[in-house]
Amino acid sequence: MRERVTWLRGLTGLFVALGCSDGASTDTPCAAAFPAAPEGTVTWFVAPDGTGDGSACSSPLGHIQGAIDAAADGDVILVAPGDYAEALTITKALSILGAVGTQTETAFERAGADGVSVIIKVPTPDALGVIIKRPADPATNTQNPAGVIIKLPTEGAPSGGPVHLQGLRIEAPSPAGVQVYGRVAAIEDCVVEGSTGVSERIGGWGIYGAGGADVTVRRSRITGGRVGVQWVGSRGGLWDSLVEANRDGGVAILDAPDAIILQGNAVKANGLYGVGVFGGKGIILQQNAIIGTTAASGAGGDGVFLGAGDDVVESEVETLDGNFIEDNARLGLLLAEVRGVIIKNVVSGNLRGGAWLQDGAIDLRIEQNTLSKNRFVGVAVTRGANAIILQNNVLDTEAGETLAGTIGDGIGLFTGASARIESNVVKASARAGVLIDDAAGGAATTVVGNTVTGPRGIILQNPRPEAVEVGENTADVETPEAALALLEEAKSGFEKVK
């Protein structure tokens, strides 16, 4: 077949020399239906009503999988707008391109005090004409659902070259819109909508990478599934994309052996967590908007969770920098079994607290963040965690009601935790600016150089004199006769939802 196509293309060149139409030429009527092909590539054409051999735009194949089967490594498949009721399996290094279109929308725009903005422009669903849907035969749906599977040709085979998908819209796939196993894949300008699982907790991924895959996603929209994007034992990144309204999580990273980068994304209104890292090395989160995470059956609702996985027992964050983490149903940040740097983020309006450190969060550096209008507590360190809390603005922490009383503290240190709390500005907390209760005896806690204004300044409760050193601060320091109420989770910890 390939020799035949090469011969046909040579013949087509002769026709062009004689003034006849060439399927790949941009001045022929059929060429306008297809995206432009990269120069110097072997190109295949697919259209919904195609009946040809795919060698020219005037002779397109009728199915994308047919072009995949006929193509060789390095070929390009150009897909005309239309509905394609098929599932795709790719074992070669191919590019599959649909026209991206010109319609874009701003998914989220937010400027911080320093002028940094998160502006996301991604394709609207209607901007992409290539639509991959479930086959029409209901009996076939369970065996051949819509979606794309990218895998090795045989188990144990070399990973081969990369696969490139662009300009595809994948509707109602199961168990995933795009699944990548052990391959390098780049997904750009795509839409995945309404992924469903094969059970309550399996499947329903918009984009899924596993088995050492390297999956990068750019300028795409992943909405309405169970989990938007998930890496398991893999690497890659997500840039300039919208991940919205996925039931059990926006972005999930499990046991990542190498760096995964999330940059410039809007992660909105997902359930349980916006971004969940369950074991990962070298994680980078920069300039994302992670907002409006909802709880499910009273559980979860955190903007960002960082903690241990099954194989990677402690996560490492290279940097969590310049993100907007706002209006989440529980915590802005829940940090456990993790090391790293949390710097220059805006954490605001979260309903159970701004940043919460517990259970093996060790040597975390919380620096130059703005934490404002969070309920109950701005920054909390508890259950043996350790942190450096440096040069943050902790503002307007709001009161929350519990059975034990009203709570609203800027910085809290509880239940065997330790920290260096230095050079922070803590203003207008509903109750205490800094509350230290039962600090660790094994590691010194230092409170120095802070400016605390509000109803009450620095409160030492159940003090251990050998554990807490209070230096010069602009604040009153007191030891109350009656203990102030704490959140129940100060001792029990928040449940980690996976």
CSV table of C-alpha atoms in Angstrom, one decimal:
chain,number,residue,atom,x,y,z
A,1,MET,CA,0.0,0.0,0.0
A,2,ARG,CA,2.8,2.5,0.9
A,3,GLU,CA,4.6,1.8,-2.4
A,4,ARG,CA,1.3,2.4,-4.2
A,5,VAL,CA,0.7,5.7,-2.4
A,6,THR,CA,4.3,6.9,-3.2
A,7,TRP,CA,3.7,6.1,-6.8
A,8,LEU,CA,0.4,8.0,-6.8
A,9,ARG,CA,2.0,11.0,-5.3
A,10,GLY,CA,4.7,11.0,-7.9
A,11,LEU,CA,2.1,10.8,-10.6
A,12,THR,CA,0.2,13.7,-8.9
A,13,GLY,CA,3.4,15.8,-9.2
A,14,LEU,CA,3.3,15.2,-12.9
A,15,PHE,CA,-0.4,16.3,-13.1
A,16,VAL,CA,0.5,19.5,-11.3
A,17,ALA,CA,3.3,20.2,-13.9
A,18,LEU,CA,0.6,19.7,-16.5
A,19,GLY,CA,-1.8,22.1,-14.8
A,20,CYS,CA,-4.0,19.5,-13.2
A,21,SER,CA,-5.3,19.6,-9.5
A,22,ASP,CA,-3.2,18.2,-6.7
A,23,GLY,CA,-4.9,17.0,-3.6
A,24,ALA,CA,-2.4,18.6,-1.3
A,25,SER,CA,-2.2,22.0,-3.0
A,26,THR,CA,-3.6,25.0,-1.2
A,27,ASP,CA,-5.4,26.4,-4.3
A,28,THR,CA,-7.6,23.3,-4.9
A,29,PRO,CA,-11.2,23.3,-3.7
A,30,CYS,CA,-10.8,20.3,-1.4
A,31,ALA,CA,-7.6,21.6,0.3
A,32,ALA,CA,-9.6,24.2,2.3
A,33,ALA,CA,-11.3,21.5,4.3
A,34,PHE,CA,-8.1,20.3,5.9
A,35,PRO,CA,-5.5,21.9,8.2
A,36,ALA,CA,-2.1,22.7,6.6
A,37,ALA,CA,0.4,19.9,6.5
A,38,PRO,CA,4.0,20.4,7.8
A,39,GLU,CA,6.5,20.6,4.9
A,40,GLY,CA,8.4,17.5,3.9
A,41,THR,CA,6.0,15.0,5.5
A,42,VAL,CA,4.1,12.1,4.0
A,43,THR,CA,0.4,13.2,4.4
A,44,TRP,CA,-2.8,11.2,4.6
A,45,PHE,CA,-6.3,12.7,4.3
A,46,VAL,CA,-9.5,11.7,6.1
A,47,ALA,CA,-13.0,13.0,5.7
A,48,PRO,CA,-16.3,11.7,7.1
A,49,ASP,CA,-17.7,10.8,3.7
A,50,GLY,CA,-14.3,9.6,2.3
A,51,THR,CA,-14.2,6.6,0.1
A,52,GLY,CA,-10.7,6.9,-1.4
A,53,ASP,CA,-7.2,5.7,-0.4
A,54,GLY,CA,-6.2,8.8,1.6
A,55,SER,CA,-3.4,9.8,-0.8
A,56,ALA,CA,-4.8,13.2,-1.6
A,57,CYS,CA,-7.5,15.6,-0.3
A,58,SER,CA,-9.6,14.7,-3.3
A,59,SER,CA,-9.4,11.0,-2.3
A,60,PRO,CA,-9.7,10.9,1.5
A,61,LEU,CA,-10.2,7.8,3.6
A,62,GLY,CA,-13.5,7.7,5.6
A,63,HIS,CA,-12.0,6.6,9.0
A,64,ILE,CA,-9.1,8.0,11.0
A,65,GLN,CA,-8.1,4.5,12.1
A,66,GLY,CA,-7.8,3.4,8.5
A,67,ALA,CA,-5.2,6.2,8.0
A,68,ILE,CA,-3.4,5.2,11.2
A,69,ASP,CA,-3.2,1.6,10.0
A,70,ALA,CA,-1.9,2.6,6.5
A,71,ALA,CA,0.6,5.2,7.8
A,72,ALA,CA,4.2,4.7,8.8
A,73,ASP,CA,6.3,6.3,11.6
A,74,GLY,CA,6.6,10.1,11.0
A,75,ASP,CA,3.6,10.5,8.8
A,76,VAL,CA,0.9,13.1,9.2
A,77,ILE,CA,-2.8,12.5,9.1
A,78,LEU,CA,-5.0,15.5,8.2
A,79,VAL,CA,-8.6,15.2,9.3
A,80,ALA,CA,-11.5,17.3,7.8
A,81,PRO,CA,-14.3,18.6,10.1
A,82,GLY,CA,-17.1,16.1,10.8
A,83,ASP,CA,-18.2,13.4,13.2
A,84,TYR,CA,-16.2,10.2,13.5
A,85,ALA,CA,-17.9,7.3,15.3
A,86,GLU,CA,-14.7,5.3,16.1
A,87,ALA,CA,-12.1,4.6,18.7
A,88,LEU,CA,-8.4,5.1,17.8
A,89,THR,CA,-5.5,2.9,18.7
A,90,ILE,CA,-2.0,4.3,17.8
A,91,THR,CA,1.2,2.2,18.0
A,92,LYS,CA,3.2,4.4,15.6
A,93,ALA,CA,4.9,7.8,15.8
A,94,LEU,CA,2.2,9.9,14.0
A,95,SER,CA,0.7,13.4,13.9
A,96,ILE,CA,-3.1,13.5,13.7
A,97,LEU,CA,-4.2,17.1,13.0
A,98,GLY,CA,-7.6,18.7,12.8
A,99,ALA,CA,-8.1,22.4,12.1
A,100,VAL,CA,-7.8,24.4,15.4
A,101,GLY,CA,-10.1,27.2,14.3
A,102,THR,CA,-9.9,30.8,15.4
A,103,GLN,CA,-12.5,30.9,18.2
A,104,THR,CA,-11.0,31.2,21.7
A,105,GLU,CA,-12.2,32.4,25.0
A,106,THR,CA,-10.7,33.7,28.2
A,107,ALA,CA,-11.3,31.0,30.8
A,108,PHE,CA,-9.9,32.9,33.7
A,109,GLU,CA,-8.2,36.2,34.2
A,110,ARG,CA,-6.8,37.4,37.6
A,111,ALA,CA,-4.2,40.0,38.3
A,112,GLY,CA,-2.3,40.0,41.6
A,113,ALA,CA,-0.9,42.9,43.5
A,114,ASP,CA,2.4,42.5,41.7
A,115,GLY,CA,0.7,42.7,38.3
A,116,VAL,CA,1.1,39.0,37.5
A,117,SER,CA,-1.9,37.6,35.6
A,118,VAL,CA,-3.3,34.2,34.8
A,119,ILE,CA,-4.9,34.5,31.4
A,120,ILE,CA,-6.1,31.3,29.7
A,121,LYS,CA,-7.3,31.1,26.1
A,122,VAL,CA,-8.4,27.7,24.9
A,123,PRO,CA,-10.6,26.4,22.1
A,124,THR,CA,-14.3,26.5,22.7
A,125,PRO,CA,-16.0,23.2,21.9
A,126,ASP,CA,-17.5,24.6,18.7
A,127,ALA,CA,-14.2,25.8,17.5
A,128,LEU,CA,-13.0,22.3,16.7
A,129,GLY,CA,-14.7,20.5,13.8
A,130,VAL,CA,-13.2,17.1,14.2
A,131,ILE,CA,-15.5,15.3,16.6
A,132,ILE,CA,-14.8,11.7,17.8
A,133,LYS,CA,-17.9,10.1,19.2
A,134,ARG,CA,-19.2,6.8,20.4
A,135,PRO,CA,-20.1,4.4,17.6
A,136,ALA,CA,-23.8,4.6,16.7
A,137,ASP,CA,-24.4,0.9,17.4
A,138,PRO,CA,-25.3,0.6,21.1
A,139,ALA,CA,-24.0,-3.0,21.2
A,140,THR,CA,-20.6,-1.7,20.0
A,141,ASN,CA,-20.4,1.1,22.6
A,142,THR,CA,-19.3,-1.2,25.4
A,143,GLN,CA,-16.6,-2.8,23.3
A,144,ASN,CA,-15.3,0.1,21.2
A,145,PRO,CA,-16.0,3.4,23.0
A,146,ALA,CA,-14.8,6.7,21.7
A,147,GLY,CA,-11.3,7.8,22.6
A,148,VAL,CA,-7.7,7.5,21.7
A,149,ILE,CA,-5.3,4.8,23.0
A,150,ILE,CA,-1.6,5.4,22.4
A,151,LYS,CA,0.6,2.4,23.3
A,152,LEU,CA,3.5,0.3,22.4
A,153,PRO,CA,3.1,-2.0,19.3
A,154,THR,CA,4.0,-5.0,21.5
A,155,GLU,CA,4.7,-5.4,25.2
A,156,GLY,CA,8.3,-4.5,25.9
A,157,ALA,CA,8.9,-2.9,22.6
A,158,PRO,CA,11.0,0.3,22.3
A,159,SER,CA,8.9,3.4,23.0
A,160,GLY,CA,9.4,4.8,19.5
A,161,GLY,CA,8.9,8.4,18.4
A,162,PRO,CA,6.3,10.8,19.7
A,163,VAL,CA,2.6,11.0,18.9
A,164,HIS,CA,1.1,14.4,18.2
A,165,LEU,CA,-2.7,15.1,18.5
A,166,GLN,CA,-4.1,18.5,17.6
A,167,GLY,CA,-7.5,20.0,17.0
A,168,LEU,CA,-9.6,17.0,18.1
A,169,ARG,CA,-12.8,17.1,20.1
A,170,ILE,CA,-13.6,13.8,21.9
A,171,GLU,CA,-17.1,13.5,23.3
A,172,ALA,CA,-18.3,11.1,26.0
A,173,PRO,CA,-15.3,8.7,25.9
A,174,SER,CA,-14.9,5.7,28.3
A,175,PRO,CA,-12.7,5.0,30.2
A,176,ALA,CA,-10.6,8.0,28.9
A,177,GLY,CA,-10.5,10.5,26.1
A,178,VAL,CA,-6.8,9.9,25.5
A,179,GLN,CA,-4.9,7.0,27.2
A,180,VAL,CA,-1.1,6.9,26.8
A,181,TYR,CA,0.9,3.9,27.9
A,182,GLY,CA,4.7,4.0,27.8
A,183,ARG,CA,4.9,6.5,24.9
A,184,VAL,CA,5.7,10.1,24.4
A,185,ALA,CA,2.6,12.1,23.4
A,186,ALA,CA,1.9,15.8,22.8
A,187,ILE,CA,-1.8,16.9,22.9
A,188,GLU,CA,-2.5,20.4,21.7
A,189,ASP,CA,-5.7,22.5,21.1
A,190,CYS,CA,-8.0,19.6,21.9
A,191,VAL,CA,-11.3,19.3,23.8
A,192,VAL,CA,-12.3,16.2,25.9
A,193,GLU,CA,-15.8,16.3,27.3
A,194,GLY,CA,-17.8,14.0,29.6
A,195,SER,CA,-15.4,11.1,30.1
A,196,THR,CA,-17.1,8.2,32.0
A,197,GLY,CA,-15.7,5.4,34.0
A,198,VAL,CA,-16.1,1.6,33.8
A,199,SER,CA,-16.9,1.8,37.6
A,200,GLU,CA,-17.3,4.3,40.3
A,201,ARG,CA,-13.5,4.7,40.9
A,202,ILE,CA,-12.0,3.3,37.6
A,203,GLY,CA,-11.8,5.3,34.4
A,204,GLY,CA,-13.5,8.6,33.6
A,205,TRP,CA,-10.2,10.3,32.8
A,206,GLY,CA,-10.0,13.1,30.3
A,207,ILE,CA,-6.3,12.4,29.6
A,208,TYR,CA,-4.4,9.6,31.2
A,209,GLY,CA,-0.7,8.6,31.2
A,210,ALA,CA,0.8,5.5,32.7
A,211,GLY,CA,3.6,3.0,32.5
A,212,GLY,CA,6.4,5.5,32.2
A,213,ALA,CA,4.6,7.7,29.6
A,214,ASP,CA,5.6,11.3,28.9
A,215,VAL,CA,2.4,13.2,28.2
A,216,THR,CA,2.3,17.0,27.6
A,217,VAL,CA,-1.0,18.9,27.2
A,218,ARG,CA,-1.2,22.4,25.9
A,219,ARG,CA,-4.1,24.9,25.2
A,220,SER,CA,-6.7,22.2,25.7
A,221,ARG,CA,-10.1,22.0,27.5
A,222,ILE,CA,-10.9,18.9,29.7
A,223,THR,CA,-14.3,19.1,31.3
A,224,GLY,CA,-17.1,17.0,32.8
A,225,GLY,CA,-15.3,13.7,33.5
A,226,ARG,CA,-14.4,11.9,36.7
A,227,VAL,CA,-10.7,13.2,36.8
A,228,GLY,CA,-9.5,15.7,34.2
A,229,VAL,CA,-5.8,14.8,33.7
A,230,GLN,CA,-4.0,12.0,35.5
A,231,TRP,CA,-0.4,10.7,35.4
A,232,VAL,CA,0.5,7.4,37.1
A,233,GLY,CA,4.2,6.6,37.3
A,234,SER,CA,4.7,8.9,34.4
A,235,ARG,CA,6.0,12.4,33.5
A,236,GLY,CA,5.0,15.4,31.5
A,237,GLY,CA,3.2,18.7,31.9
A,238,LEU,CA,0.0,20.8,31.5
A,239,TRP,CA,0.2,24.3,30.1
A,240,ASP,CA,-2.4,27.0,29.3
A,241,SER,CA,-5.4,24.7,29.6
A,242,LEU,CA,-8.8,24.6,31.2
A,243,VAL,CA,-9.7,21.7,33.5
A,244,GLU,CA,-13.2,22.2,34.8
A,245,ALA,CA,-16.1,20.4,36.5
A,246,ASN,CA,-14.6,17.0,36.8
A,247,ARG,CA,-16.3,15.0,39.6
A,248,ASP,CA,-13.3,13.5,41.5
A,249,GLY,CA,-10.5,15.8,40.8
A,250,GLY,CA,-9.0,18.2,38.3
A,251,VAL,CA,-5.4,17.1,38.0
A,252,ALA,CA,-4.0,14.0,39.7
A,253,ILE,CA,-0.3,13.0,39.9
A,254,LEU,CA,0.4,9.6,41.3
A,255,ASP,CA,3.9,8.2,42.0
A,256,ALA,CA,5.6,10.5,39.4
A,257,PRO,CA,9.3,9.5,39.1
A,258,ASP,CA,10.4,12.8,37.5
A,259,ALA,CA,9.2,16.4,37.1
A,260,ILE,CA,5.7,17.2,36.1
A,261,ILE,CA,5.0,20.9,35.4
A,262,LEU,CA,1.7,22.6,35.6
A,263,GLN,CA,1.9,26.2,34.3
A,264,GLY,CA,-0.7,28.8,33.3
A,265,ASN,CA,-3.8,26.7,33.7
A,266,ALA,CA,-7.3,27.3,35.0
A,267,VAL,CA,-8.4,24.5,37.3
A,268,LYS,CA,-12.0,25.3,38.2
A,269,ALA,CA,-14.9,23.8,40.0
A,270,ASN,CA,-13.6,20.3,40.2
A,271,GLY,CA,-14.7,17.9,43.0
A,272,LEU,CA,-12.5,16.7,45.9
A,273,TYR,CA,-9.3,18.5,44.8
A,274,GLY,CA,-8.1,20.9,42.1
A,275,VAL,CA,-4.6,19.5,41.9
A,276,GLY,CA,-3.7,16.3,43.9
A,277,VAL,CA,-0.1,15.1,44.1
A,278,PHE,CA,0.0,11.6,45.6
A,279,GLY,CA,3.7,11.0,45.5
A,280,GLY,CA,5.8,13.0,43.1
A,281,LYS,CA,9.4,14.3,42.6
A,282,GLY,CA,10.3,17.7,41.3
A,283,ILE,CA,6.7,19.0,41.0
A,284,ILE,CA,6.4,22.5,39.6
A,285,LEU,CA,3.1,24.5,39.9
A,286,GLN,CA,3.4,28.0,38.5
A,287,GLN,CA,0.9,30.7,37.7
A,288,ASN,CA,-2.2,28.5,37.8
A,289,ALA,CA,-5.7,29.5,38.9
A,290,ILE,CA,-7.0,26.8,41.2
A,291,ILE,CA,-10.4,27.9,42.3
A,292,GLY,CA,-13.9,26.8,43.4
A,293,THR,CA,-13.1,23.1,44.3
A,294,THR,CA,-16.2,21.5,45.8
A,295,ALA,CA,-16.6,18.8,48.5
A,296,ALA,CA,-18.3,15.5,47.8
A,297,SER,CA,-20.4,13.9,50.6
A,298,GLY,CA,-18.6,16.2,53.0
A,299,ALA,CA,-15.1,15.1,52.0
A,300,GLY,CA,-12.3,17.0,50.2
A,301,GLY,CA,-12.8,20.3,48.6
A,302,ASP,CA,-9.1,21.4,48.7
A,303,GLY,CA,-7.4,23.5,46.0
A,304,VAL,CA,-4.1,21.7,46.2
A,305,PHE,CA,-3.2,18.5,48.0
A,306,LEU,CA,0.5,17.4,48.3
A,307,GLY,CA,1.3,14.1,50.0
A,308,ALA,CA,2.6,10.6,49.7
A,309,GLY,CA,1.8,7.9,47.1
A,310,ASP,CA,2.0,4.2,47.1
A,311,ASP,CA,5.6,4.0,45.7
A,312,VAL,CA,6.8,7.6,46.3
A,313,VAL,CA,6.5,7.9,50.0
A,314,GLU,CA,7.2,11.6,50.2
A,315,SER,CA,6.5,14.3,47.6
A,316,GLU,CA,9.0,16.9,46.7
A,317,VAL,CA,7.9,20.3,45.3
A,318,GLU,CA,10.6,22.1,43.4
A,319,THR,CA,8.4,25.2,43.5
A,320,LEU,CA,4.8,26.2,44.0
A,321,ASP,CA,5.0,29.7,42.8
A,322,GLY,CA,2.7,32.5,41.7
A,323,ASN,CA,-0.6,30.6,41.8
A,324,PHE,CA,-4.1,31.9,42.7
A,325,ILE,CA,-5.7,29.4,45.1
A,326,GLU,CA,-9.1,30.8,45.9
A,327,ASP,CA,-12.7,30.0,47.0
A,328,ASN,CA,-12.2,26.3,47.6
A,329,ALA,CA,-14.8,24.5,49.8
A,330,ARG,CA,-12.2,23.2,52.4
A,331,LEU,CA,-8.5,24.2,52.3
A,332,GLY,CA,-6.5,26.2,49.8
A,333,LEU,CA,-3.4,24.0,50.4
A,334,LEU,CA,-3.3,20.7,52.3
A,335,LEU,CA,0.3,19.6,52.7
A,336,ALA,CA,1.4,16.3,54.2
A,337,GLU,CA,4.5,14.0,53.6
A,338,VAL,CA,6.0,16.7,51.4
A,339,ARG,CA,9.1,19.0,51.2
A,340,GLY,CA,9.6,22.1,49.1
A,341,VAL,CA,9.0,25.8,48.6
A,342,ILE,CA,5.6,27.5,48.6
A,343,ILE,CA,6.3,31.1,47.5
A,344,LYS,CA,4.4,34.2,46.2
A,345,ASN,CA,1.0,32.6,45.9
A,346,VAL,CA,-2.4,34.2,46.6
A,347,VAL,CA,-4.5,32.0,48.8
A,348,SER,CA,-7.8,33.6,49.5
A,349,GLY,CA,-11.4,32.9,50.5
A,350,ASN,CA,-11.0,29.2,51.3
A,351,LEU,CA,-13.7,28.0,53.7
A,352,ARG,CA,-11.7,25.9,56.2
A,353,GLY,CA,-8.3,27.5,56.0
A,354,GLY,CA,-5.6,28.9,53.8
A,355,ALA,CA,-2.5,26.6,54.1
A,356,TRP,CA,-2.6,23.5,56.4
A,357,LEU,CA,0.5,21.5,57.1
A,358,GLN,CA,0.3,18.1,58.9
A,359,ASP,CA,1.6,14.5,59.0
A,360,GLY,CA,5.2,14.6,57.8
A,361,ALA,CA,5.2,18.0,56.1
A,362,ILE,CA,8.9,18.6,56.8
A,363,ASP,CA,11.1,21.7,56.2
A,364,LEU,CA,8.5,23.3,54.1
A,365,ARG,CA,9.3,26.9,53.3
A,366,ILE,CA,6.1,29.1,53.2
A,367,GLU,CA,7.4,32.4,52.0
A,368,GLN,CA,6.1,35.8,50.6
A,369,ASN,CA,2.6,34.5,50.1
A,370,THR,CA,-0.6,36.5,50.6
A,371,LEU,CA,-3.2,34.6,52.5
A,372,SER,CA,-6.4,36.6,52.9
A,373,LYS,CA,-10.0,36.2,54.0
A,374,ASN,CA,-9.6,32.5,54.7
A,375,ARG,CA,-12.0,31.1,57.3
A,376,PHE,CA,-10.8,29.6,60.6
A,377,VAL,CA,-7.0,30.0,60.0
A,378,GLY,CA,-4.6,31.5,57.5
A,379,VAL,CA,-1.6,29.1,58.0
A,380,ALA,CA,-1.7,26.1,60.3
A,381,VAL,CA,1.1,23.7,61.3
A,382,THR,CA,0.1,20.6,63.2
A,383,ARG,CA,0.6,16.9,64.0
A,384,GLY,CA,4.4,17.0,64.1
A,385,ALA,CA,4.9,19.1,60.9
A,386,ASN,CA,7.7,21.5,60.6
A,387,ALA,CA,8.0,24.7,58.5
A,388,ILE,CA,9.6,28.1,57.9
A,389,ILE,CA,6.9,30.7,57.7
A,390,LEU,CA,8.7,33.8,56.4
A,391,GLN,CA,7.6,37.2,55.1
A,392,ASN,CA,4.0,36.4,54.4
A,393,ASN,CA,1.0,38.7,54.5
A,394,VAL,CA,-1.7,37.0,56.5
A,395,LEU,CA,-4.8,39.2,56.3
A,396,ASP,CA,-8.4,39.3,57.4
A,397,THR,CA,-8.7,35.7,58.6
A,398,GLU,CA,-12.4,35.3,59.1
A,399,ALA,CA,-14.3,33.7,62.0
A,400,GLY,CA,-15.7,30.2,61.7
A,401,GLU,CA,-18.1,28.7,64.2
A,402,THR,CA,-17.5,25.2,65.7
A,403,LEU,CA,-19.2,23.4,68.6
A,404,ALA,CA,-16.1,24.4,70.7
A,405,GLY,CA,-16.5,28.1,69.9
A,406,THR,CA,-15.5,30.8,67.4
A,407,ILE,CA,-12.1,30.4,65.7
A,408,GLY,CA,-10.3,32.9,63.4
A,409,ASP,CA,-6.5,32.9,63.7
A,410,GLY,CA,-3.9,34.2,61.4
A,411,ILE,CA,-1.1,31.6,62.1
A,412,GLY,CA,-1.7,28.5,64.3
A,413,LEU,CA,0.9,26.0,65.6
A,414,PHE,CA,-0.6,22.9,67.2
A,415,THR,CA,-0.1,19.4,68.5
A,416,GLY,CA,3.6,18.8,68.5
A,417,ALA,CA,4.4,20.9,65.5
A,418,SER,CA,7.4,23.3,65.2
A,419,ALA,CA,8.2,26.4,63.0
A,420,ARG,CA,10.2,29.5,62.5
A,421,ILE,CA,7.7,32.3,62.3
A,422,GLU,CA,9.6,35.3,61.1
A,423,SER,CA,8.9,38.7,59.6
A,424,ASN,CA,5.3,38.1,58.7
A,425,VAL,CA,2.5,40.8,58.6
A,426,VAL,CA,-0.6,39.5,60.3
A,427,LYS,CA,-3.5,41.9,60.3
A,428,ALA,CA,-7.2,41.9,61.3
A,429,SER,CA,-7.6,38.2,62.3
A,430,ALA,CA,-11.0,37.6,63.8
A,431,ARG,CA,-9.4,36.1,67.0
A,432,ALA,CA,-5.6,35.8,67.4
A,433,GLY,CA,-2.9,36.9,65.2
A,434,VAL,CA,-0.6,34.0,66.2
A,435,LEU,CA,-1.8,31.1,68.3
A,436,ILE,CA,0.7,28.5,69.6
A,437,ASP,CA,-0.7,25.5,71.4
A,438,ASP,CA,1.3,22.5,72.6
A,439,ALA,CA,4.4,23.2,70.4
A,440,ALA,CA,6.9,20.4,70.0
A,441,GLY,CA,9.5,19.9,72.7
A,442,GLY,CA,12.0,18.2,70.4
A,443,ALA,CA,12.3,21.1,67.9
A,444,ALA,CA,12.5,24.8,68.8
A,445,THR,CA,9.9,27.2,67.6
A,446,THR,CA,10.9,30.8,67.1
A,447,VAL,CA,8.6,33.7,66.7
A,448,VAL,CA,10.5,36.9,65.8
A,449,GLY,CA,10.2,40.1,63.7
A,450,ASN,CA,6.5,39.8,63.1
A,451,THR,CA,4.0,42.6,63.0
A,452,VAL,CA,0.6,41.5,64.4
A,453,THR,CA,-2.4,43.8,64.6
A,454,GLY,CA,-5.9,42.8,65.6
A,455,PRO,CA,-8.0,42.0,68.6
A,456,ARG,CA,-5.3,39.8,70.1
A,457,GLY,CA,-1.6,39.4,69.2
A,458,ILE,CA,0.6,36.3,70.0
A,459,ILE,CA,-1.0,33.8,72.3
A,460,LEU,CA,1.0,31.0,74.0
A,461,GLN,CA,-1.4,28.2,75.1
A,462,ASN,CA,-0.3,25.1,77.0
A,463,PRO,CA,3.3,26.4,76.7
A,464,ARG,CA,6.4,24.4,76.8
A,465,PRO,CA,9.1,27.0,77.7
A,466,GLU,CA,11.9,25.0,76.3
A,467,ALA,CA,10.1,24.6,72.9
A,468,VAL,CA,9.1,28.2,72.1
A,469,GLU,CA,11.4,31.2,71.8
A,470,VAL,CA,9.6,34.6,71.4
A,471,GLY,CA,11.9,37.3,70.1
A,472,GLU,CA,11.1,40.9,69.3
A,473,ASN,CA,7.8,41.3,67.6
A,474,THR,CA,5.4,44.2,67.1
A,475,ALA,CA,2.6,42.5,69.0
A,476,ASP,CA,1.3,41.8,72.5
A,477,VAL,CA,2.2,38.4,73.9
A,478,GLU,CA,-0.2,36.7,76.3
A,479,THR,CA,-0.8,33.4,78.0
A,480,PRO,CA,-4.6,33.0,78.5
A,481,GLU,CA,-6.1,31.6,81.7
A,482,ALA,CA,-8.8,29.8,79.7
A,483,ALA,CA,-7.7,27.8,76.7
A,484,LEU,CA,-8.9,29.0,73.3
A,485,ALA,CA,-10.9,26.5,71.2
A,486,LEU,CA,-9.1,24.7,68.4
A,487,LEU,CA,-10.4,23.1,65.2
A,488,GLU,CA,-10.9,19.4,65.8
A,489,GLU,CA,-8.5,18.8,62.9
A,490,ALA,CA,-5.7,20.4,64.9
A,491,LYS,CA,-5.4,17.0,66.6
A,492,SER,CA,-7.0,14.6,64.1
A,493,GLY,CA,-5.7,16.1,60.9
A,494,PHE,CA,-7.8,16.6,57.7
A,495,GLU,CA,-8.7,13.5,55.8
A,496,LYS,CA,-6.6,13.0,52.7
A,497,VAL,CA,-8.9,12.2,49.7
A,498,LYS,CA,-7.5,10.2,46.8
